[in-house]
Amino acid sequence: MKKEAQYEFESSACDFMRETLRYAKSFRPRQLWGYYLFPDCYNHDYRNNQDSYTGHCPDVEKTRNDHLAWLWKESTALFPSIYLEPELANTVNGRKFVRSRVKEGLRISQQHHDNYALPVFVYTRPTYSNHQDLFLSETDLISTIGESAALGAAGAIFWEDAGNTGSKKNCQLIKAYIEEPLGHYIINVTTAAELCSQTLCRGHGRCRRQESEASVFLHLNPNSFQIYRNEAKYPKPLLAAKGKLSQADISFLQTHFQCHCYQGWHGKGCEKQLNPPGGGPSTSYTLGLQLLMTVFLLVCLH
């Protein structure tokens, strides 16, 4: 009786999730659809083993994710989370935690569709979990946004609880954080990701590390670029970068990064176009957060 009840419950849940995705895709077919927090990794054992923590996803969780093949086949994007708890602040374990979660999303993304991989968008936030008054340090911006971009994530979704904008003081704190450390780092990474795509992949793919465990990032060289505040009024972005890749910058990208080609392109530099392209969703996204940064400002200034 118990096994039968479990079977019926799980079958109904599968049908509900699958049909929901199908309906969403039929309603808005040009959008990207998937479930928040899927796939998960459950690599939270840093709470008990900080000294020996590897960040690796347990094998049993990878197997469970493999059993969700029916879900990945219906999805057009994946949305894992990379929220950091205070215990991981400014630690190497924080980077291990994020790295494994993003890698698991990328592993799943490549297994269930012919000729293309699903784009992976990470969910993150500007504060540590359950500490809305504690903003991510520069180290942890690198461990979250920077790590995700370097591994080949298609983008990041930055959000915060609406309760954190309930007072003028909180809004001013968020605004200051967005306009300075967060905003500057977002512009740094998004510009570097775009330039790498153009330089190595002809704009037909995004860059990812050649060695996933290497501590190299898609960052602008401060000797080649400057991030400045745009004093022009909306709709121009608040912050922008100016400069040009040097030959040393290009050599660095060529040494440490490789291309992950968008749907319809292949080759080492994504120089060859498939004809006809596959039937998957468009995946031409570089890691970009400028729009979400604007949303934060509008919430606080409303």
mmCIF file of C-alpha atoms in Angstrom:
data_model
loop_
_atom_site.group_PDB
_atom_site.id
_atom_site.type_symbol
_atom_site.label_atom_id
_atom_site.label_comp_id
_atom_site.label_asym_id
_atom_site.label_seq_id
_atom_site.Cartn_x
_atom_site.Cartn_y
_atom_site.Cartn_z
ATOM 1 C CA MET A 1 0.000 0.000 0.000
ATOM 2 C CA LYS A 2 2.790 2.423 0.956
ATOM 3 C CA LYS A 3 4.777 1.745 -2.234
ATOM 4 C CA GLU A 4 1.674 2.139 -4.367
ATOM 5 C CA ALA A 5 0.851 5.456 -2.706
ATOM 6 C CA GLN A 6 4.420 6.654 -3.253
ATOM 7 C CA TYR A 7 4.284 5.617 -6.899
ATOM 8 C CA GLU A 8 0.998 7.410 -7.497
ATOM 9 C CA PHE A 9 2.228 10.557 -5.751
ATOM 10 C CA GLU A 10 5.505 10.677 -7.673
ATOM 11 C CA SER A 11 3.822 9.922 -10.996
ATOM 12 C CA SER A 12 1.301 12.686 -10.431
ATOM 13 C CA ALA A 13 4.075 15.099 -9.440
ATOM 14 C CA CYS A 14 6.013 14.250 -12.615
ATOM 15 C CA ASP A 15 2.933 14.778 -14.762
ATOM 16 C CA PHE A 16 2.165 18.094 -13.078
ATOM 17 C CA MET A 17 5.697 19.461 -13.472
ATOM 18 C CA ARG A 18 6.035 18.218 -17.039
ATOM 19 C CA GLU A 19 2.656 19.543 -18.174
ATOM 20 C CA THR A 20 3.302 22.885 -16.488
ATOM 21 C CA LEU A 21 6.477 23.301 -18.538
ATOM 22 C CA ARG A 22 4.706 22.257 -21.726
ATOM 23 C CA TYR A 23 1.931 24.746 -21.125
ATOM 24 C CA ALA A 24 4.400 27.536 -20.351
ATOM 25 C CA LYS A 25 6.377 26.782 -23.507
ATOM 26 C CA SER A 26 3.230 26.776 -25.642
ATOM 27 C CA PHE A 27 2.137 30.084 -24.126
ATOM 28 C CA ARG A 28 5.531 31.798 -24.505
ATOM 29 C CA PRO A 29 7.681 29.598 -26.753
ATOM 30 C CA ARG A 30 10.553 32.077 -27.151
ATOM 31 C CA GLN A 31 11.244 32.265 -23.415
ATOM 32 C CA LEU A 32 13.435 30.000 -21.277
ATOM 33 C CA TRP A 33 11.597 27.684 -18.909
ATOM 34 C CA GLY A 34 12.705 25.517 -16.017
ATOM 35 C CA TYR A 35 12.242 25.146 -12.271
ATOM 36 C CA TYR A 36 13.912 27.289 -9.634
ATOM 37 C CA LEU A 37 16.582 25.354 -7.650
ATOM 38 C CA PHE A 38 16.778 22.559 -10.222
ATOM 39 C CA PRO A 39 19.181 20.847 -10.333
ATOM 40 C CA ASP A 40 20.330 20.836 -6.723
ATOM 41 C CA CYS A 41 23.520 19.401 -5.298
ATOM 42 C CA TYR A 42 22.952 19.211 -1.515
ATOM 43 C CA ASN A 43 26.628 19.858 -0.810
ATOM 44 C CA HIS A 44 26.071 21.508 2.570
ATOM 45 C CA ASP A 45 28.350 19.256 4.612
ATOM 46 C CA TYR A 46 30.674 22.211 5.286
ATOM 47 C CA ARG A 47 28.488 22.696 8.358
ATOM 48 C CA ASN A 48 30.016 19.573 9.885
ATOM 49 C CA ASN A 49 33.350 19.177 8.084
ATOM 50 C CA GLN A 50 34.853 22.584 7.388
ATOM 51 C CA ASP A 51 38.452 21.374 7.384
ATOM 52 C CA SER A 52 37.898 18.462 4.996
ATOM 53 C CA TYR A 53 35.129 20.007 2.891
ATOM 54 C CA THR A 54 35.540 19.408 -0.847
ATOM 55 C CA GLY A 55 32.317 20.966 -2.110
ATOM 56 C CA HIS A 56 31.621 17.912 -4.242
ATOM 57 C CA CYS A 57 28.036 16.900 -4.868
ATOM 58 C CA PRO A 58 27.349 13.514 -3.222
ATOM 59 C CA ASP A 59 27.126 10.665 -5.732
ATOM 60 C CA VAL A 60 23.616 9.852 -4.547
ATOM 61 C CA GLU A 61 22.481 13.373 -5.459
ATOM 62 C CA LYS A 62 24.015 13.108 -8.925
ATOM 63 C CA THR A 63 22.160 9.829 -9.392
ATOM 64 C CA ARG A 64 18.909 11.444 -8.294
ATOM 65 C CA ASN A 65 19.477 14.263 -10.759
ATOM 66 C CA ASP A 66 20.061 11.695 -13.494
ATOM 67 C CA HIS A 67 16.702 10.133 -12.612
ATOM 68 C CA LEU A 68 15.090 13.481 -13.449
ATOM 69 C CA ALA A 69 15.905 13.084 -17.139
ATOM 70 C CA TRP A 70 12.206 13.571 -17.942
ATOM 71 C CA LEU A 71 12.389 17.041 -16.345
ATOM 72 C CA TRP A 72 15.588 18.139 -18.080
ATOM 73 C CA LYS A 73 14.198 17.055 -21.456
ATOM 74 C CA GLU A 74 11.219 19.369 -21.003
ATOM 75 C CA SER A 75 13.270 22.280 -19.627
ATOM 76 C CA THR A 76 14.773 24.971 -21.829
ATOM 77 C CA ALA A 77 17.084 26.329 -19.094
ATOM 78 C CA LEU A 78 18.383 25.299 -15.672
ATOM 79 C CA PHE A 79 18.257 27.446 -12.526
ATOM 80 C CA PRO A 80 20.453 26.217 -9.637
ATOM 81 C CA SER A 81 21.126 28.427 -6.616
ATOM 82 C CA ILE A 82 24.484 29.537 -5.207
ATOM 83 C CA TYR A 83 23.459 31.377 -2.025
ATOM 84 C CA LEU A 84 26.228 31.679 0.551
ATOM 85 C CA GLU A 85 25.655 31.221 4.262
ATOM 86 C CA PRO A 86 27.719 33.308 6.716
ATOM 87 C CA GLU A 87 29.839 30.250 7.567
ATOM 88 C CA LEU A 88 31.221 30.399 4.024
ATOM 89 C CA ALA A 89 32.024 34.107 4.033
ATOM 90 C CA ASN A 90 35.516 34.896 2.715
ATOM 91 C CA THR A 91 36.572 31.248 2.707
ATOM 92 C CA VAL A 92 37.879 28.860 0.086
ATOM 93 C CA ASN A 93 34.951 26.618 1.019
ATOM 94 C CA GLY A 94 32.566 29.226 -0.352
ATOM 95 C CA ARG A 95 34.182 28.938 -3.756
ATOM 96 C CA LYS A 96 34.174 25.133 -3.566
ATOM 97 C CA PHE A 97 30.476 25.211 -2.688
ATOM 98 C CA VAL A 98 29.571 27.379 -5.680
ATOM 99 C CA ARG A 99 31.895 25.602 -8.097
ATOM 100 C CA SER A 100 30.347 22.197 -7.509
ATOM 101 C CA ARG A 101 26.786 23.479 -7.801
ATOM 102 C CA VAL A 102 27.477 25.236 -11.087
ATOM 103 C CA LYS A 103 29.389 22.242 -12.457
ATOM 104 C CA GLU A 104 26.480 19.949 -11.631
ATOM 105 C CA GLY A 105 24.138 22.252 -13.506
ATOM 106 C CA LEU A 106 26.499 22.270 -16.484
ATOM 107 C CA ARG A 107 26.822 18.473 -16.356
ATOM 108 C CA ILE A 108 23.067 18.045 -16.534
ATOM 109 C CA SER A 109 22.745 20.714 -19.223
ATOM 110 C CA GLN A 110 24.813 18.703 -21.705
ATOM 111 C CA GLN A 111 23.134 15.315 -21.408
ATOM 112 C CA HIS A 112 19.530 15.508 -22.536
ATOM 113 C CA HIS A 113 19.314 17.460 -25.802
ATOM 114 C CA ASP A 114 20.874 16.693 -29.168
ATOM 115 C CA ASN A 115 23.411 19.175 -30.547
ATOM 116 C CA TYR A 116 23.064 21.776 -27.804
ATOM 117 C CA ALA A 117 23.321 22.293 -24.059
ATOM 118 C CA LEU A 118 20.740 24.026 -21.907
ATOM 119 C CA PRO A 119 21.789 27.463 -20.622
ATOM 120 C CA VAL A 120 22.444 27.561 -16.876
ATOM 121 C CA PHE A 121 21.367 30.645 -14.915
ATOM 122 C CA VAL A 122 22.403 30.792 -11.274
ATOM 123 C CA TYR A 123 20.217 32.340 -8.594
ATOM 124 C CA THR A 124 22.149 34.495 -6.156
ATOM 125 C CA ARG A 125 21.623 37.511 -3.929
ATOM 126 C CA PRO A 126 23.658 40.476 -2.636
ATOM 127 C CA THR A 127 23.504 39.343 0.997
ATOM 128 C CA TYR A 128 24.404 36.204 2.904
ATOM 129 C CA SER A 129 21.558 33.792 3.636
ATOM 130 C CA ASN A 130 19.376 34.891 6.559
ATOM 131 C CA HIS A 131 21.500 38.030 7.019
ATOM 132 C CA GLN A 132 19.880 40.778 4.974
ATOM 133 C CA ASP A 133 22.078 43.419 6.567
ATOM 134 C CA LEU A 134 25.344 41.704 5.589
ATOM 135 C CA PHE A 135 26.384 42.289 1.972
ATOM 136 C CA LEU A 136 28.678 39.956 0.058
ATOM 137 C CA SER A 137 32.332 40.924 0.283
ATOM 138 C CA GLU A 138 34.440 41.439 -2.830
ATOM 139 C CA THR A 139 35.958 38.013 -2.215
ATOM 140 C CA ASP A 140 32.524 36.437 -2.266
ATOM 141 C CA LEU A 141 31.379 38.368 -5.316
ATOM 142 C CA ILE A 142 34.267 36.615 -7.037
ATOM 143 C CA SER A 143 33.273 33.292 -5.459
ATOM 144 C CA THR A 144 29.690 33.615 -6.737
ATOM 145 C CA ILE A 145 29.386 35.751 -9.877
ATOM 146 C CA GLY A 146 33.017 35.396 -10.933
ATOM 147 C CA GLU A 147 33.153 31.647 -10.406
ATOM 148 C CA SER A 148 29.886 31.094 -12.279
ATOM 149 C CA ALA A 149 30.989 33.196 -15.253
ATOM 150 C CA ALA A 150 34.392 31.512 -15.482
ATOM 151 C CA LEU A 151 32.794 28.053 -15.464
ATOM 152 C CA GLY A 152 30.496 28.974 -18.352
ATOM 153 C CA ALA A 153 27.160 29.878 -16.770
ATOM 154 C CA ALA A 154 24.877 31.735 -19.175
ATOM 155 C CA GLY A 155 23.800 34.321 -16.622
ATOM 156 C CA ALA A 156 22.894 35.136 -13.057
ATOM 157 C CA ILE A 157 19.636 36.181 -11.435
ATOM 158 C CA PHE A 158 20.272 38.552 -8.568
ATOM 159 C CA TRP A 159 17.379 39.102 -6.162
ATOM 160 C CA GLU A 160 16.630 40.202 -2.619
ATOM 161 C CA ASP A 161 13.689 40.035 -0.239
ATOM 162 C CA ALA A 162 11.305 42.977 -0.682
ATOM 163 C CA GLY A 163 11.420 43.435 3.084
ATOM 164 C CA ASN A 164 14.969 44.677 2.669
ATOM 165 C CA THR A 165 13.655 47.796 0.914
ATOM 166 C CA GLY A 166 11.092 48.663 3.588
ATOM 167 C CA SER A 167 12.888 51.728 4.912
ATOM 168 C CA LYS A 168 14.767 54.666 3.444
ATOM 169 C CA LYS A 169 17.906 53.627 5.320
ATOM 170 C CA ASN A 170 17.863 50.105 3.871
ATOM 171 C CA CYS A 171 17.212 51.443 0.387
ATOM 172 C CA GLN A 172 20.151 53.798 0.664
ATOM 173 C CA LEU A 173 22.403 50.965 1.822
ATOM 174 C CA ILE A 174 21.333 48.765 -1.093
ATOM 175 C CA LYS A 175 21.696 51.621 -3.560
ATOM 176 C CA ALA A 176 25.219 52.372 -2.320
ATOM 177 C CA TYR A 177 26.190 48.700 -2.562
ATOM 178 C CA ILE A 178 24.773 48.390 -6.083
ATOM 179 C CA GLU A 179 26.459 51.542 -7.317
ATOM 180 C CA GLU A 180 29.848 50.689 -5.870
ATOM 181 C CA PRO A 181 31.163 47.153 -5.151
ATOM 182 C CA LEU A 182 28.348 45.137 -6.747
ATOM 183 C CA GLY A 183 27.811 47.371 -9.752
ATOM 184 C CA HIS A 184 31.507 47.730 -10.485
ATOM 185 C CA TYR A 185 32.063 43.996 -10.283
ATOM 186 C CA ILE A 186 29.073 43.216 -12.503
ATOM 187 C CA ILE A 187 30.345 45.616 -15.170
ATOM 188 C CA ASN A 188 33.827 44.119 -14.829
ATOM 189 C CA VAL A 189 32.696 40.532 -15.359
ATOM 190 C CA THR A 190 30.030 41.148 -17.998
ATOM 191 C CA THR A 191 32.392 43.269 -20.083
ATOM 192 C CA ALA A 192 35.183 40.705 -19.770
ATOM 193 C CA ALA A 193 32.791 37.878 -20.712
ATOM 194 C CA GLU A 194 31.574 39.770 -23.768
ATOM 195 C CA LEU A 195 35.096 40.644 -24.914
ATOM 196 C CA CYS A 196 36.239 37.059 -24.449
ATOM 197 C CA SER A 197 33.275 35.842 -26.493
ATOM 198 C CA GLN A 198 34.114 38.259 -29.296
ATOM 199 C CA THR A 199 37.849 37.539 -29.188
ATOM 200 C CA LEU A 200 37.929 33.752 -28.857
ATOM 201 C CA CYS A 201 34.488 32.682 -30.088
ATOM 202 C CA ARG A 202 33.636 35.286 -32.753
ATOM 203 C CA GLY A 203 30.598 36.216 -30.699
ATOM 204 C CA HIS A 204 29.066 32.776 -31.347
ATOM 205 C CA GLY A 205 29.844 31.250 -27.960
ATOM 206 C CA ARG A 206 30.796 32.055 -24.403
ATOM 207 C CA CYS A 207 34.112 31.485 -22.688
ATOM 208 C CA ARG A 208 34.697 28.933 -19.975
ATOM 209 C CA ARG A 209 37.800 27.747 -18.170
ATOM 210 C CA GLN A 210 39.968 25.156 -19.807
ATOM 211 C CA GLU A 211 40.589 23.723 -16.330
ATOM 212 C CA SER A 212 37.469 23.990 -14.172
ATOM 213 C CA GLU A 213 39.426 23.951 -10.896
ATOM 214 C CA ALA A 214 41.828 26.730 -11.899
ATOM 215 C CA SER A 215 41.640 30.060 -10.079
ATOM 216 C CA VAL A 216 41.374 32.182 -13.224
ATOM 217 C CA PHE A 217 38.498 34.548 -13.896
ATOM 218 C CA LEU A 218 36.920 36.693 -16.572
ATOM 219 C CA HIS A 219 38.137 39.980 -15.144
ATOM 220 C CA LEU A 220 39.198 43.168 -16.873
ATOM 221 C CA ASN A 221 42.873 44.053 -16.574
ATOM 222 C CA PRO A 222 42.972 47.341 -14.586
ATOM 223 C CA ASN A 223 45.947 48.396 -16.700
ATOM 224 C CA SER A 224 43.788 48.167 -19.832
ATOM 225 C CA PHE A 225 40.331 49.228 -18.641
ATOM 226 C CA GLN A 226 38.603 51.763 -16.460
ATOM 227 C CA ILE A 227 35.103 51.505 -14.995
ATOM 228 C CA TYR A 228 33.382 54.862 -14.782
ATOM 229 C CA ARG A 229 30.083 56.327 -13.680
ATOM 230 C CA ASN A 230 27.866 57.485 -16.537
ATOM 231 C CA GLU A 231 26.415 60.863 -15.602
ATOM 232 C CA ALA A 232 23.943 60.800 -18.494
ATOM 233 C CA LYS A 233 20.339 60.201 -17.528
ATOM 234 C CA TYR A 234 18.440 56.932 -18.005
ATOM 235 C CA PRO A 235 18.264 54.854 -20.219
ATOM 236 C CA LYS A 236 22.064 54.816 -20.388
ATOM 237 C CA PRO A 237 23.615 52.395 -17.858
ATOM 238 C CA LEU A 238 24.786 53.848 -14.568
ATOM 239 C CA LEU A 239 28.236 52.278 -14.912
ATOM 240 C CA ALA A 240 30.305 51.400 -17.959
ATOM 241 C CA ALA A 241 33.794 50.228 -18.865
ATOM 242 C CA LYS A 242 36.183 51.747 -21.377
ATOM 243 C CA GLY A 243 39.435 50.401 -22.705
ATOM 244 C CA LYS A 244 40.862 47.830 -25.076
ATOM 245 C CA LEU A 245 42.303 44.346 -24.680
ATOM 246 C CA SER A 246 46.082 44.334 -24.860
ATOM 247 C CA GLN A 247 47.984 41.521 -26.526
ATOM 248 C CA ALA A 248 48.839 40.239 -23.040
ATOM 249 C CA ASP A 249 45.131 40.214 -22.168
ATOM 250 C CA ILE A 250 44.330 38.231 -25.308
ATOM 251 C CA SER A 251 47.135 35.762 -24.576
ATOM 252 C CA PHE A 252 45.745 35.264 -21.060
ATOM 253 C CA LEU A 253 42.292 34.454 -22.447
ATOM 254 C CA GLN A 254 43.733 32.078 -25.052
ATOM 255 C CA THR A 255 45.782 30.285 -22.395
ATOM 256 C CA HIS A 256 43.094 29.807 -19.777
ATOM 257 C CA PHE A 257 39.714 29.812 -21.550
ATOM 258 C CA GLN A 258 37.945 27.949 -24.325
ATOM 259 C CA CYS A 259 34.688 28.381 -26.217
ATOM 260 C CA HIS A 260 31.330 26.822 -25.505
ATOM 261 C CA CYS A 261 29.529 27.455 -28.785
ATOM 262 C CA TYR A 262 25.947 28.641 -28.980
ATOM 263 C CA GLN A 263 23.344 26.508 -30.679
ATOM 264 C CA GLY A 264 24.013 26.283 -34.404
ATOM 265 C CA TRP A 265 27.782 26.871 -34.189
ATOM 266 C CA HIS A 266 30.797 24.625 -33.654
ATOM 267 C CA GLY A 267 34.563 24.526 -33.971
ATOM 268 C CA LYS A 268 37.328 25.589 -31.609
ATOM 269 C CA GLY A 269 36.471 29.250 -32.195
ATOM 270 C CA CYS A 270 32.767 28.673 -33.001
ATOM 271 C CA GLU A 271 33.626 29.584 -36.577
ATOM 272 C CA LYS A 272 31.551 26.889 -38.283
ATOM 273 C CA GLN A 273 27.792 27.171 -38.631
ATOM 274 C CA LEU A 274 25.647 24.069 -38.559
ATOM 275 C CA ASN A 275 23.173 23.855 -41.403
ATOM 276 C CA PRO A 276 20.412 23.595 -40.490
ATOM 277 C CA PRO A 277 20.755 24.506 -36.783
ATOM 278 C CA GLY A 278 19.295 22.231 -34.144
ATOM 279 C CA GLY A 279 15.851 22.622 -32.672
ATOM 280 C CA GLY A 280 16.762 23.874 -29.236
ATOM 281 C CA PRO A 281 16.252 27.279 -27.711
ATOM 282 C CA SER A 282 18.617 30.123 -28.451
ATOM 283 C CA THR A 283 21.437 30.116 -25.907
ATOM 284 C CA SER A 284 23.358 33.218 -26.949
ATOM 285 C CA TYR A 285 23.708 34.722 -23.496
ATOM 286 C CA THR A 286 26.767 36.161 -21.842
ATOM 287 C CA LEU A 287 26.623 36.625 -18.122
ATOM 288 C CA GLY A 288 24.649 39.851 -17.749
ATOM 289 C CA LEU A 289 23.103 41.578 -14.765
ATOM 290 C CA GLN A 290 22.801 45.249 -15.692
ATOM 291 C CA LEU A 291 19.019 45.038 -16.077
ATOM 292 C CA LEU A 292 18.559 43.464 -12.665
ATOM 293 C CA MET A 293 20.775 46.120 -11.124
ATOM 294 C CA THR A 294 18.405 48.739 -12.560
ATOM 295 C CA VAL A 295 15.411 46.912 -11.111
ATOM 296 C CA PHE A 296 16.963 47.147 -7.644
ATOM 297 C CA LEU A 297 17.392 50.892 -8.015
ATOM 298 C CA LEU A 298 13.822 51.388 -9.184
ATOM 299 C CA VAL A 299 12.490 49.466 -6.194
ATOM 300 C CA CYS A 300 14.464 51.628 -3.794
ATOM 301 C CA LEU A 301 13.644 54.898 -5.498
ATOM 302 C CA HIS A 302 9.932 54.210 -5.936
#
